[in-house]
Structures are given as C-alpha cells and as structure tokens.
Steps between C-alpha positions, in 0.01 A plus 500: 500500500597867457487724809537877460515798730445857389554850634265660247210546742720627783684748277184632337340554842804672653561722195132585456503366145187288513220528248238773525242383753146627550374449855130484588441521875162426650367725776810712557876490467719330760708721727852522364689532174368306203716335234322683215365849438222379268233453768121526490254445785157340473237463769457168677558346841543163665522488879752302699261206522463484121153652481429729204407840641500683166508328162698637206323684220606348167443825312715692747772237457472528122538878508799477733674239285444706185722773648793257525466236232678691221814573708571179691630151418320311777256544788505426871183490712496527878233545765519520876417168674479326163676197648186444708275527194653557154172548312540876447849460357369222276217720373736787422736259323212368288411854389861575402525174305180586314657828388851398392748215462751633753599267785326560835635401842294503820649537846320196643649278229850554638462576870272328753587725796366833621716803432341722239810696392730198467236296319429786260866560417556127457224497236640813333856367483379164369298675228800715406727197466268304269640629165860473622476138612289410195790609276743305720296179472466534123875565461593195709260276310637628167863443599436151635306417183788615280738286707258207478482468877173333591549469876237644738585858603472635855566839659627573851249698707586763757480249787750264338245244376446433129193511278422424136587790273144522365362580846696825538327654199201579725690558823833654398529651847598151620835554326584815696824416686538184289862580420628557855295204631678279247834651605436410864410144407817483291709629792354233730580221255843623392640582844319259728488772766196469725471861619604800294417842361500501120548822300414482132605804295361505149484767236206689648456397863688360797302240697594376846345185646545265793563125514405316820570130538550470123157646429399828342349724766152605384328831564173473696383840372567478127774688319622859495621568146598854419224722638234232517395250765348207314327198646671199347677196637864596482841462652574752771709739295618855517500642147677823406502680165879485482689268266791464265327696225353775719505846345686774688356851475585834655195707592527829693862423587398166653594160362216256441559130425216287355240366486514563123749302297751645255347480155 
C-alpha cells in the first residue's frame, strides 16, 4: 500500500490561503473571530435540549445566499446548539444546494461537541480546504496511474492514524497537521526513544510535538493552527508560521519573519 502525509492543509490554514468561503450562521454569530469575512445571518434557533424555538425561513436563506454565491468557492453552515439537533443546518444546506453546485459543509457534520465558535471555524476551514485537497487527490491519483501503481492509497491524519485517500475529499480538515504527525511517528520508529520532544521544521511552519511511552500525545481540545482553534482529533502540537522558506520583511523599521513563504 501507499501511505502519504501532506502539509497542504496546515500551510493553507496558517498562511490564510484557503478558498473563498461563504458562512451562513443561524440565529447570530458566535463570540470571537471568524475564519472568513463572507458572513450572513439568518433567523433560527435551537435550544440546548435540541428543541426548535424558531424555524428558518427558506426565502430568507435564499436571499442571504444570493449575496454570497457569486464570490465564494464553498459554503459553511453553522447554528448554535446544532449538535443537539442539526435540522436547521440541514434545511439551510438543502436551500444552498438547490441554488448552486458549490460544496456545503455543516458544523454538526464535523464536530459533535458544544462550542459554537470552534465548531463554526472548523466548518469554515474544512470548506476552505476542499478545493486544495481535491487537487492534491487528483494529482496523486494521476501520478500513481502514470507509474502503474495499483496499490491502495492512504493518507496520514492529524492524530497519526491513516485513512483512505478518497475519504479526505469531504473532510480535508482531517489532514491538518498530517505532516508533523507523520514526522513524530517516524521519530518514534527511527530512534526507538520512548519519551521525547520532536521539532519538525518544514518550508512554511515549525511544529513541535511530544512523545510519551512511544506514543503520540494527543490534544484533548483539538488543534490550534495559525489563528484558528479547530475541533479535530490531532496530535498535541504547537504550530508556528516560521519555516525554512519564510519571507523576511521590514515594516516600519521592524523585521517580520513569516508566516508567508518566499515566492
């Protein structure tokens, strides 16, 4: 079999070079910074017990989506307490799909825990990574086809496990921190050391992780990548936008290094 790791998702997230994402939030925006500026709000509410307090209006959703559809590549949908009852997110998603062929990601599809801001940004980042990882999958399949390699293909996920390459086309966020997770696993196997701190400097980021008793230490709270806290199963890593290819700029007599790469 062929097993790959990739830093594409991590780099795109850290550098802010994801696709253009339209975000539809239901009932109000979460408190905190959102991973996209293309945001519209529609009425609707589910309480903490999952009861629908206020249903969405499909015409209101349609009007809101019309303001975004011509300037985005994908959509994310998020509503407060949607993990207790996802029906409002599902109804908004259905309206968007009836209007265009752009991919749509709902918060409840990726995260099953409360935490409105983190769940929303997880959906936004996943939506923004869809075109990037789609190109990656197509390129890998093309290259393996040209080389006449017919083995099954897997990709390392951010927690160090592997999954079939086809599955990441819908959940590319699973590959965030794939590269450094693979590096930690490699360090465990190559050195045989049971407890260590592993620093992986690539072209765009430097990632620092911990090995305990020959196992990758996992983060109980998701991953902090660049400016965004995202709820995924991942190695416990500290990721910085500083790598071997980091651009050095002087602004107002101060030196700035990264997170952009030298072109």
